[in-house]
Amino acid sequence: MSQGKVMTSFAEAVADVADGSVLIVGGFGLSGCPEHTIAALCDLGVKDLVVVSNNCGVDDFGLGLLLQNRQIRKMVSSYVGENSLFERQYLSGDLAVEFNPQGTLAERMRAGGSGIPAFYTATGLGTPIAEGKEVREFDGRQYLLEHAITGDFALVKAWKGDTFGNLVYRKTARNFNPLAAMAGAITIAEVEELVDAGELDPDQIHTPGIFVQRILEGGSYEKRIERLVERTA
Amino acid sequence: MSATSDARTKIVLRAAQEIKDDMNVNLGIGLPTMLAEHTFHQQNVMLQSENGLLGIGPYPRPGSADPDLINAGKETVTVVPGASFFDSAESFAMIRGGHIDLAILGGMEVSEQGDLANWMIPGKMVKGMGGAMDLVHGAKRVVVIMEHSTRSGESRVKRSCTLPLTGARVVHRLITELAVFDILDPGEMVLVELQPGISLDDVTAATEARFIVAEQVAQQPEPRSA
């Protein structure tokens, strides 16, 4: 009988990630970040990774852990303001960075998973990120050509998932995860609760299981909060 | 109150007047985030957070923060009735597709052409543009709020920006602690309001950009003391 998509361990789930692999990673800051899969990559020790993710975690959590281990050669991100290690490695030239506007990054993933090789957007016109990109006019307005992006692997985190790989996210922890899931040749999904196929309501599924190749439940999520702000009154 | 926090309070109080009933509004990280609490008494104002939430509510009560519920500044928040969650591509479809009525963003420099720079200082500081480059082209109206001068006293309101741009000719209105400027097409900067206790001479002395003065310049009243 086929083992199906369910992995027995995070080490098994990431075993074939290699030096130089391109990883598309879901999450917005630490919210919805695949923390157990990242930890397994730290243990695996693969190097020269190209990581496509909106942010790079914080110094000692999330993708910041891979940065600390110097396992990342290049980041494709939109905002890294929370990570001083990132800034230091970038300014010293140890880490290559490609900045993408956040909406462009999301759409590049969506297009990559959708068989659309490129798209036009006004975002970035007249800025440094427009350098070398084709500009075309539609209805009197100018747009930049942006290319789709895909990865050897995608790492995503969901709230619930089933054995077929169907995923349901929770609140703003959804963010880039559904798009990352679409853009990975092999998508590894970690979930807080794994149930049998049929237990999730098909009407409520955010990522259909066809986009997920490997799935497993991660226990004891730390879900660290980056900026705890509470009402004072 | 320090000079800086006094300036920021003036900016926030004036910027809050930009948000009208029934608007869908995106507030940028930093100073603009402070505007949120001014909107909660308004009718049907929905605050969009580009990480995938329409309908940001107040900060959570002590002890009730949810790590799965944050704003674009990664602060814990709550939701208002009628809120919705969505992924980042759908979020930017709202933004790029012209569905956001107003974006209020922070700035490092604004030029008389309406150019905005707010994402990096080469060789010194790299934060990234986040969603700002998408917002400046997608939102129906773009308002920038920032302090008028740098800490060393240099005007941030420039003839042309010296920092890498976030967008060219994208700013509709600029609000500082000294004044309110509108940038009219094509690249005409007009002083339309003075902040409380500020004279035209004060603004001229502090501003590198060339601007014209509207026929009627309103002066904001002194805020009532609490």
Short mmCIF file of C-alpha atoms in Angstrom, two decimals:
data_model
loop_
_atom_site.label_atom_id
_atom_site.label_comp_id
_atom_site.label_asym_id
_atom_site.label_seq_id
_atom_site.Cartn_x
_atom_site.Cartn_y
_atom_site.Cartn_z
CA MET A 1 0.00 0.00 0.00
CA SER A 2 1.22 3.45 -0.89
CA GLN A 3 2.46 5.56 1.96
CA GLY A 4 0.63 8.44 0.37
CA LYS A 5 1.52 11.99 1.33
CA VAL A 6 1.80 11.57 5.08
CA MET A 7 5.39 11.73 6.33
CA THR A 8 6.56 10.01 9.48
CA SER A 9 9.05 12.73 10.47
CA PHE A 10 10.24 16.20 9.49
CA ALA A 11 13.67 14.69 8.73
CA GLU A 12 11.99 12.40 6.18
CA ALA A 13 10.00 15.30 4.72
CA VAL A 14 13.12 17.36 3.92
CA ALA A 15 15.59 14.53 3.23
CA ASP A 16 16.01 15.34 -0.49
CA VAL A 17 16.44 19.10 -0.12
CA ALA A 18 19.93 19.67 -1.55
CA ASP A 19 22.62 22.34 -1.51
CA GLY A 20 21.44 25.14 -3.81
CA SER A 21 17.74 24.20 -3.70
CA VAL A 22 15.20 26.96 -4.30
CA LEU A 23 12.66 27.10 -1.46
CA ILE A 24 9.42 29.05 -1.50
CA VAL A 25 8.45 29.62 2.12
CA GLY A 26 5.05 30.76 3.42
CA GLY A 27 4.44 33.04 6.38
CA PHE A 28 4.33 36.75 7.10
CA GLY A 29 7.04 37.42 9.60
CA LEU A 30 6.64 34.66 12.15
CA SER A 31 2.89 34.34 11.58
CA GLY A 32 2.11 31.17 9.67
CA CYS A 33 5.77 30.25 9.36
CA PRO A 34 6.60 26.54 8.96
CA GLU A 35 8.71 26.38 12.12
CA HIS A 36 9.21 22.60 12.33
CA THR A 37 10.25 22.22 8.69
CA ILE A 38 12.74 25.07 9.10
CA ALA A 39 14.18 23.38 12.19
CA ALA A 40 14.60 20.15 10.18
CA LEU A 41 16.51 22.07 7.48
CA CYS A 42 18.81 23.46 10.16
CA ASP A 43 19.52 19.89 11.28
CA LEU A 44 20.02 18.72 7.69
CA GLY A 45 22.64 21.44 7.21
CA VAL A 46 22.11 22.01 3.46
CA LYS A 47 23.82 25.15 2.17
CA ASP A 48 23.59 27.77 -0.58
CA LEU A 49 19.81 27.80 -0.37
CA VAL A 50 17.81 30.32 -2.37
CA VAL A 51 14.86 31.28 -0.19
CA VAL A 52 11.83 33.09 -1.55
CA SER A 53 9.78 34.45 1.33
CA ASN A 54 8.20 37.78 2.20
CA ASN A 55 10.42 38.22 5.26
CA CYS A 56 13.36 36.43 6.84
CA GLY A 57 12.09 35.81 10.35
CA VAL A 58 13.85 37.37 13.31
CA ASP A 59 17.45 36.80 14.41
CA ASP A 60 16.72 33.67 16.45
CA PHE A 61 13.47 32.26 15.06
CA GLY A 62 11.84 31.30 11.78
CA LEU A 63 14.01 31.71 8.67
CA GLY A 64 16.45 33.72 10.79
CA LEU A 65 17.74 30.37 12.09
CA LEU A 66 18.87 29.36 8.57
CA LEU A 67 20.53 32.76 8.27
CA GLN A 68 22.32 32.26 11.58
CA ASN A 69 23.66 28.92 10.24
CA ARG A 70 24.75 30.65 7.01
CA GLN A 71 22.68 28.17 4.98
CA ILE A 72 21.12 30.86 2.77
CA ARG A 73 22.95 32.22 -0.29
CA LYS A 74 20.16 34.39 -1.61
CA MET A 75 16.86 35.79 -0.35
CA VAL A 76 13.95 37.06 -2.44
CA SER A 77 11.87 39.18 -0.05
CA SER A 78 9.85 42.35 0.28
CA TYR A 79 10.61 43.45 3.83
CA VAL A 80 13.39 42.50 6.22
CA GLY A 81 13.23 45.36 8.72
CA GLU A 82 12.99 43.05 11.74
CA ASN A 83 16.21 41.20 11.22
CA SER A 84 19.54 42.82 12.15
CA LEU A 85 21.50 39.70 11.18
CA PHE A 86 19.99 39.93 7.70
CA GLU A 87 20.98 43.57 7.38
CA ARG A 88 24.54 42.82 8.49
CA GLN A 89 25.01 39.86 6.11
CA TYR A 90 23.50 41.86 3.24
CA LEU A 91 25.48 45.06 3.78
CA SER A 92 28.72 43.03 4.13
CA GLY A 93 27.99 41.20 0.86
CA ASP A 94 27.70 37.70 2.38
CA LEU A 95 24.05 37.41 1.44
CA ALA A 96 22.52 38.19 -1.95
CA VAL A 97 19.12 39.85 -1.82
CA GLU A 98 16.51 40.48 -4.47
CA PHE A 99 13.86 42.86 -3.23
CA ASN A 100 10.39 42.34 -4.66
CA PRO A 101 7.36 44.48 -3.92
CA GLN A 102 5.05 42.43 -1.72
CA GLY A 103 2.18 42.22 -4.21
CA THR A 104 4.56 41.38 -7.04
CA LEU A 105 6.11 38.61 -4.94
CA ALA A 106 2.68 37.13 -4.16
CA GLU A 107 1.63 37.29 -7.80
CA ARG A 108 4.93 35.77 -8.99
CA MET A 109 4.21 32.75 -6.79
CA ARG A 110 0.58 32.54 -7.88
CA ALA A 111 1.59 32.79 -11.56
CA GLY A 112 4.36 30.24 -11.07
CA GLY A 113 1.90 27.72 -9.72
CA SER A 114 -0.67 28.56 -12.39
CA GLY A 115 1.34 28.04 -15.57
CA ILE A 116 1.51 31.76 -16.31
CA PRO A 117 5.12 32.67 -17.21
CA ALA A 118 4.92 36.42 -16.63
CA PHE A 119 2.53 39.31 -16.04
CA TYR A 120 2.44 43.10 -16.21
CA THR A 121 2.04 45.40 -13.23
CA ALA A 122 2.47 49.13 -12.65
CA THR A 123 4.15 48.38 -9.32
CA GLY A 124 7.79 49.45 -9.30
CA LEU A 125 7.73 51.77 -12.33
CA GLY A 126 10.34 54.51 -12.05
CA THR A 127 12.12 52.77 -9.17
CA PRO A 128 15.36 50.75 -8.93
CA ILE A 129 13.44 47.47 -9.26
CA ALA A 130 12.37 48.42 -12.79
CA GLU A 131 15.95 48.31 -14.09
CA GLY A 132 16.29 45.92 -17.02
CA LYS A 133 12.61 45.04 -17.11
CA GLU A 134 10.38 45.41 -20.16
CA VAL A 135 7.88 48.27 -20.01
CA ARG A 136 4.70 48.13 -22.04
CA GLU A 137 1.78 50.49 -22.36
CA PHE A 138 -1.83 49.35 -22.03
CA ASP A 139 -4.67 51.87 -22.36
CA GLY A 140 -2.29 54.80 -21.94
CA ARG A 141 -0.67 53.53 -18.76
CA GLN A 142 2.74 51.93 -18.37
CA TYR A 143 3.42 48.54 -16.80
CA LEU A 144 6.46 46.42 -15.94
CA LEU A 145 6.89 42.82 -17.02
CA GLU A 146 7.44 40.56 -14.02
CA HIS A 147 8.26 36.86 -14.28
CA ALA A 148 6.65 33.97 -12.45
CA ILE A 149 8.61 32.17 -9.76
CA THR A 150 8.69 28.48 -8.83
CA GLY A 151 10.70 26.47 -6.35
CA ASP A 152 12.20 23.01 -6.02
CA PHE A 153 10.34 22.86 -2.72
CA ALA A 154 7.68 24.92 -0.99
CA LEU A 155 7.39 24.99 2.79
CA VAL A 156 3.97 25.91 4.15
CA LYS A 157 2.17 25.94 7.47
CA ALA A 158 -1.57 25.45 7.87
CA TRP A 159 -3.96 25.10 10.81
CA LYS A 160 -5.61 21.87 9.73
CA GLY A 161 -4.86 19.43 6.95
CA ASP A 162 -6.02 16.02 5.82
CA THR A 163 -4.20 12.96 4.53
CA PHE A 164 -4.84 14.03 0.91
CA GLY A 165 -3.08 17.36 1.58
CA ASN A 166 -6.11 19.63 1.72
CA LEU A 167 -5.32 22.64 3.90
CA VAL A 168 -7.24 25.12 6.03
CA TYR A 169 -5.45 28.17 7.42
CA ARG A 170 -6.35 30.28 10.41
CA LYS A 171 -6.84 34.09 10.38
CA THR A 172 -3.87 36.10 9.08
CA ALA A 173 -1.57 33.07 9.29
CA ARG A 174 -2.82 32.29 5.77
CA ASN A 175 -0.89 35.12 4.03
CA PHE A 176 1.64 33.71 1.50
CA ASN A 177 1.07 30.04 2.37
CA PRO A 178 -1.54 29.16 -0.30
CA LEU A 179 0.61 30.84 -2.99
CA ALA A 180 3.81 29.16 -1.84
CA ALA A 181 1.96 25.82 -1.91
CA MET A 182 1.07 26.37 -5.57
CA ALA A 183 4.63 27.32 -6.58
CA GLY A 184 6.58 24.36 -5.20
CA ALA A 185 7.49 21.33 -7.34
CA ILE A 186 7.37 19.47 -4.03
CA THR A 187 5.26 21.19 -1.39
CA ILE A 188 5.77 20.19 2.22
CA ALA A 189 2.86 21.18 4.46
CA GLU A 190 3.04 21.13 8.24
CA VAL A 191 -0.22 21.41 10.14
CA GLU A 192 -1.32 21.77 13.73
CA GLU A 193 -3.92 19.05 13.30
CA LEU A 194 -3.86 16.27 10.72
CA VAL A 195 -7.17 14.50 10.06
CA ASP A 196 -8.34 11.74 7.73
CA ALA A 197 -9.48 12.71 4.22
CA GLY A 198 -13.19 13.41 4.37
CA GLU A 199 -13.18 15.10 7.76
CA LEU A 200 -12.67 18.62 6.42
CA ASP A 201 -15.64 20.34 4.80
CA PRO A 202 -14.78 20.59 1.06
CA ASP A 203 -16.46 24.01 1.01
CA GLN A 204 -14.01 25.35 3.59
CA ILE A 205 -10.72 24.17 2.07
CA HIS A 206 -8.28 26.98 1.19
CA THR A 207 -5.56 24.92 -0.55
CA PRO A 208 -6.77 21.85 -2.47
CA GLY A 209 -4.56 18.84 -1.81
CA ILE A 210 -3.34 18.64 -5.41
CA PHE A 211 -0.84 21.38 -4.52
CA VAL A 212 0.59 19.43 -1.58
CA GLN A 213 2.96 16.46 -1.98
CA ARG A 214 3.96 15.87 1.65
CA ILE A 215 2.09 16.54 4.85
CA LEU A 216 2.66 15.98 8.55
CA GLU A 217 1.52 17.19 11.91
CA GLY A 218 3.86 19.30 14.01
CA GLY A 219 3.44 19.21 17.76
CA SER A 220 3.83 22.02 20.28
CA TYR A 221 3.92 25.08 18.05
CA GLU A 222 5.82 27.95 19.60
CA LYS A 223 3.99 30.53 17.38
CA ARG A 224 6.20 33.30 18.67
CA ILE A 225 4.65 36.78 18.56
CA GLU A 226 6.89 39.41 17.00
CA ARG A 227 5.16 42.47 18.43
CA LEU A 228 2.81 41.92 21.29
CA VAL A 229 0.63 45.01 21.55
CA GLU A 230 -2.33 45.14 23.91
CA ARG A 231 -5.03 47.66 24.71
CA THR A 232 -3.98 49.98 27.49
CA ALA A 233 -7.43 51.23 28.49
CA MET B 1 6.28 66.24 25.46
CA SER B 2 9.36 66.06 23.24
CA ALA B 3 9.56 68.07 20.02
CA THR B 4 9.39 64.88 17.96
CA SER B 5 6.37 63.38 19.68
CA ASP B 6 4.63 66.77 19.50
CA ALA B 7 5.28 66.84 15.73
CA ARG B 8 4.04 63.29 15.32
CA THR B 9 0.86 64.05 17.27
CA LYS B 10 0.12 67.03 15.01
CA ILE B 11 0.66 64.89 11.93
CA VAL B 12 -1.56 62.08 13.17
CA LEU B 13 -4.40 64.41 14.23
CA ARG B 14 -4.41 66.09 10.83
CA ALA B 15 -4.09 62.82 8.90
CA ALA B 16 -7.08 61.36 10.76
CA GLN B 17 -9.26 63.94 8.98
CA GLU B 18 -8.44 62.27 5.66
CA ILE B 19 -10.37 59.14 6.61
CA LYS B 20 -14.08 59.48 5.81
CA ASP B 21 -17.06 57.25 6.51
CA ASP B 22 -17.45 54.21 4.20
CA MET B 23 -13.80 54.19 3.08
CA ASN B 24 -11.58 51.15 2.65
CA VAL B 25 -8.20 52.34 3.91
CA ASN B 26 -4.69 50.90 4.08
CA LEU B 27 -2.42 52.33 6.78
CA GLY B 28 1.33 51.86 6.35
CA ILE B 29 3.77 50.71 9.01
CA GLY B 30 4.97 53.16 11.67
CA LEU B 31 3.35 56.57 12.07
CA PRO B 32 0.28 55.69 9.92
CA THR B 33 -0.51 52.70 12.16
CA MET B 34 -1.22 55.21 14.96
CA LEU B 35 -4.21 56.42 12.93
CA ALA B 36 -6.14 53.19 13.40
CA GLU B 37 -7.65 54.12 16.74
CA HIS B 38 -9.03 57.33 15.24
CA THR B 39 -11.19 55.32 12.83
CA PHE B 40 -13.02 53.00 15.21
CA HIS B 41 -15.79 55.50 15.94
CA GLN B 42 -16.38 56.14 12.23
CA GLN B 43 -19.14 54.59 10.12
CA ASN B 44 -18.19 51.59 7.99
CA VAL B 45 -14.50 52.38 7.72
CA MET B 46 -12.64 49.16 6.94
CA LEU B 47 -8.90 49.08 7.50
CA GLN B 48 -7.04 46.76 5.17
CA SER B 49 -3.89 45.01 6.28
CA GLU B 50 -1.89 43.70 3.32
CA ASN B 51 -1.00 40.46 5.09
CA GLY B 52 -4.61 39.39 4.53
CA LEU B 53 -7.22 41.17 6.64
CA LEU B 54 -9.96 43.64 5.80
CA GLY B 55 -11.44 45.01 9.02
CA ILE B 56 -8.63 45.61 11.54
CA GLY B 57 -9.96 46.16 15.06
CA PRO B 58 -8.39 47.59 18.22
CA TYR B 59 -5.40 45.99 19.91
CA PRO B 60 -6.38 42.90 21.96
CA ARG B 61 -7.26 43.08 25.64
CA PRO B 62 -4.39 42.08 27.91
CA GLY B 63 -3.87 38.33 27.82
CA SER B 64 -6.03 37.71 24.73
CA ALA B 65 -3.50 38.25 21.91
CA ASP B 66 -3.63 35.65 19.11
CA PRO B 67 -0.35 34.91 17.27
CA ASP B 68 -2.41 34.09 14.15
CA LEU B 69 -3.93 37.57 14.06
CA ILE B 70 -1.54 40.41 13.26
CA ASN B 71 -1.40 43.58 11.17
CA ALA B 72 1.15 44.41 8.47
CA GLY B 73 3.43 45.85 11.15
CA LYS B 74 3.31 42.38 12.80
CA GLU B 75 1.51 43.77 15.84
CA THR B 76 -1.23 41.71 17.46
CA VAL B 77 -4.70 43.07 16.60
CA THR B 78 -8.37 42.08 16.66
CA VAL B 79 -11.07 42.27 13.97
CA VAL B 80 -14.23 44.37 13.64
CA PRO B 81 -17.63 42.87 12.73
CA GLY B 82 -17.70 42.24 8.97
CA ALA B 83 -13.99 41.52 8.73
CA SER B 84 -12.56 38.97 6.29
CA PHE B 85 -9.31 37.05 5.86
CA PHE B 86 -7.63 36.23 2.54
CA ASP B 87 -4.25 35.32 1.06
CA SER B 88 -1.54 37.75 -0.06
CA ALA B 89 -2.38 37.54 -3.78
CA GLU B 90 -6.02 38.40 -3.15
CA SER B 91 -4.91 41.15 -0.80
CA PHE B 92 -2.84 42.76 -3.53
CA ALA B 93 -5.60 42.22 -6.06
CA MET B 94 -7.61 44.56 -3.82
CA ILE B 95 -4.71 47.01 -3.79
CA ARG B 96 -3.58 46.86 -7.42
CA GLY B 97 -7.12 46.53 -8.68
CA GLY B 98 -8.10 49.97 -7.40
CA HIS B 99 -10.42 48.78 -4.62
CA ILE B 100 -8.65 50.68 -1.82
CA ASP B 101 -9.94 54.23 -1.47
CA LEU B 102 -7.02 55.63 0.47
CA ALA B 103 -3.49 54.64 1.42
CA ILE B 104 -1.70 56.59 4.14
CA LEU B 105 2.03 55.86 4.09
CA GLY B 106 5.09 57.00 5.96
CA GLY B 107 7.91 58.68 4.05
CA MET B 108 11.61 59.47 4.15
CA GLU B 109 11.48 61.99 1.27
CA VAL B 110 8.77 63.45 -0.97
CA SER B 111 9.57 65.57 -4.02
CA GLU B 112 7.65 68.42 -5.60
CA GLN B 113 6.89 65.99 -8.44
CA GLY B 114 5.05 63.72 -6.02
CA ASP B 115 7.83 61.13 -5.93
CA LEU B 116 8.09 59.10 -2.73
CA ALA B 117 11.17 57.45 -1.18
CA ASN B 118 10.60 55.32 1.91
CA TRP B 119 12.30 51.92 1.67
CA MET B 120 16.08 52.14 1.82
CA ILE B 121 19.17 54.27 2.46
CA PRO B 122 21.94 52.81 0.26
CA GLY B 123 24.81 51.38 2.29
CA LYS B 124 23.15 52.19 5.60
CA MET B 125 19.66 50.91 6.07
CA VAL B 126 17.71 48.25 4.23
CA LYS B 127 14.18 47.49 5.22
CA GLY B 128 12.55 46.73 1.90
CA MET B 129 9.48 48.20 0.26
CA GLY B 130 6.95 45.74 1.66
CA GLY B 131 3.64 46.62 0.04
CA ALA B 132 4.38 50.31 -0.47
CA MET B 133 5.30 50.09 -4.17
CA ASP B 134 2.02 48.27 -4.88
CA LEU B 135 -0.02 50.69 -2.77
CA VAL B 136 1.27 53.86 -4.44
CA HIS B 137 0.08 52.63 -7.84
CA GLY B 138 -3.05 50.80 -6.74
CA ALA B 139 -4.81 52.93 -4.14
CA LYS B 140 -7.18 55.58 -5.48
CA ARG B 141 -5.60 58.23 -3.27
CA VAL B 142 -2.12 58.29 -1.72
CA VAL B 143 -1.40 60.45 1.32
CA VAL B 144 2.11 60.55 2.79
CA ILE B 145 2.70 61.60 6.38
CA MET B 146 6.19 62.37 7.68
CA GLU B 147 8.18 64.81 9.74
CA HIS B 148 9.16 67.83 7.66
CA SER B 149 12.92 67.63 8.33
CA THR B 150 15.55 65.07 9.26
CA ARG B 151 17.07 65.03 12.74
CA SER B 152 19.97 67.08 11.38
CA GLY B 153 17.51 69.69 10.11
CA GLU B 154 17.57 68.87 6.41
CA SER B 155 14.29 69.24 4.51
CA ARG B 156 12.64 65.93 3.57
CA VAL B 157 10.38 67.86 1.18
CA LYS B 158 12.71 67.92 -1.84
CA ARG B 159 13.03 69.31 -5.33
CA SER B 160 13.87 65.74 -6.26
CA CYS B 161 14.39 62.73 -4.01
CA THR B 162 17.97 61.69 -3.27
CA LEU B 163 17.00 58.21 -2.00
CA PRO B 164 15.85 55.29 -4.18
CA LEU B 165 12.20 55.80 -5.11
CA THR B 166 9.19 53.83 -3.96
CA GLY B 167 7.17 55.41 -6.76
CA ALA B 168 7.41 58.33 -9.20
CA ARG B 169 4.61 60.92 -9.31
CA VAL B 170 2.37 58.94 -7.01
CA VAL B 171 1.72 61.19 -3.98
CA HIS B 172 -1.55 63.14 -3.93
CA ARG B 173 -1.17 64.82 -0.56
CA LEU B 174 1.67 65.33 1.93
CA ILE B 175 1.03 66.07 5.60
CA THR B 176 3.86 67.22 7.90
CA GLU B 177 3.87 68.90 11.30
CA LEU B 178 4.19 72.23 9.47
CA ALA B 179 1.79 72.06 6.57
CA VAL B 180 -0.41 70.17 4.12
CA PHE B 181 0.58 70.11 0.44
CA ASP B 182 -1.34 68.81 -2.55
CA ILE B 183 0.60 67.60 -5.55
CA LEU B 184 -1.40 68.43 -8.64
CA ASP B 185 -0.83 66.89 -11.99
CA PRO B 186 1.71 67.43 -13.56
CA GLY B 187 4.05 67.87 -10.64
CA GLU B 188 2.69 71.06 -9.18
CA MET B 189 3.06 71.28 -5.42
CA VAL B 190 0.56 73.53 -3.66
CA LEU B 191 0.52 74.55 -0.01
CA VAL B 192 -3.10 74.19 1.09
CA GLU B 193 -2.98 74.27 4.89
CA LEU B 194 -0.80 75.41 7.76
CA GLN B 195 -0.58 73.46 10.98
CA PRO B 196 -1.46 75.25 14.26
CA GLY B 197 0.88 78.14 15.10
CA ILE B 198 2.89 77.77 11.86
CA SER B 199 3.42 80.68 9.46
CA LEU B 200 4.06 80.61 5.73
CA ASP B 201 7.59 81.87 6.45
CA ASP B 202 8.19 78.89 8.77
CA VAL B 203 7.25 76.52 5.96
CA THR B 204 9.29 78.34 3.30
CA ALA B 205 12.37 78.31 5.51
CA ALA B 206 12.09 74.57 6.18
CA THR B 207 11.26 73.41 2.64
CA GLU B 208 13.65 72.65 -0.22
CA ALA B 209 10.85 71.91 -2.71
CA ARG B 210 9.34 74.75 -4.74
CA PHE B 211 5.66 75.17 -4.02
CA ILE B 212 2.93 77.61 -4.79
CA VAL B 213 0.51 78.86 -2.17
CA ALA B 214 -3.20 78.19 -2.62
CA GLU B 215 -5.46 81.26 -2.83
CA GLN B 216 -7.07 80.24 0.42
CA VAL B 217 -4.77 78.61 2.94
CA ALA B 218 -6.59 77.11 5.88
CA GLN B 219 -4.95 77.06 9.29
CA GLN B 220 -5.59 74.10 11.54
CA PRO B 221 -6.91 75.18 14.96
CA GLU B 222 -4.87 74.46 18.07
CA PRO B 223 -5.93 71.07 19.38
CA ARG B 224 -8.04 71.37 22.54
CA SER B 225 -5.98 70.40 25.55
CA ALA B 226 -7.04 67.13 27.08
#
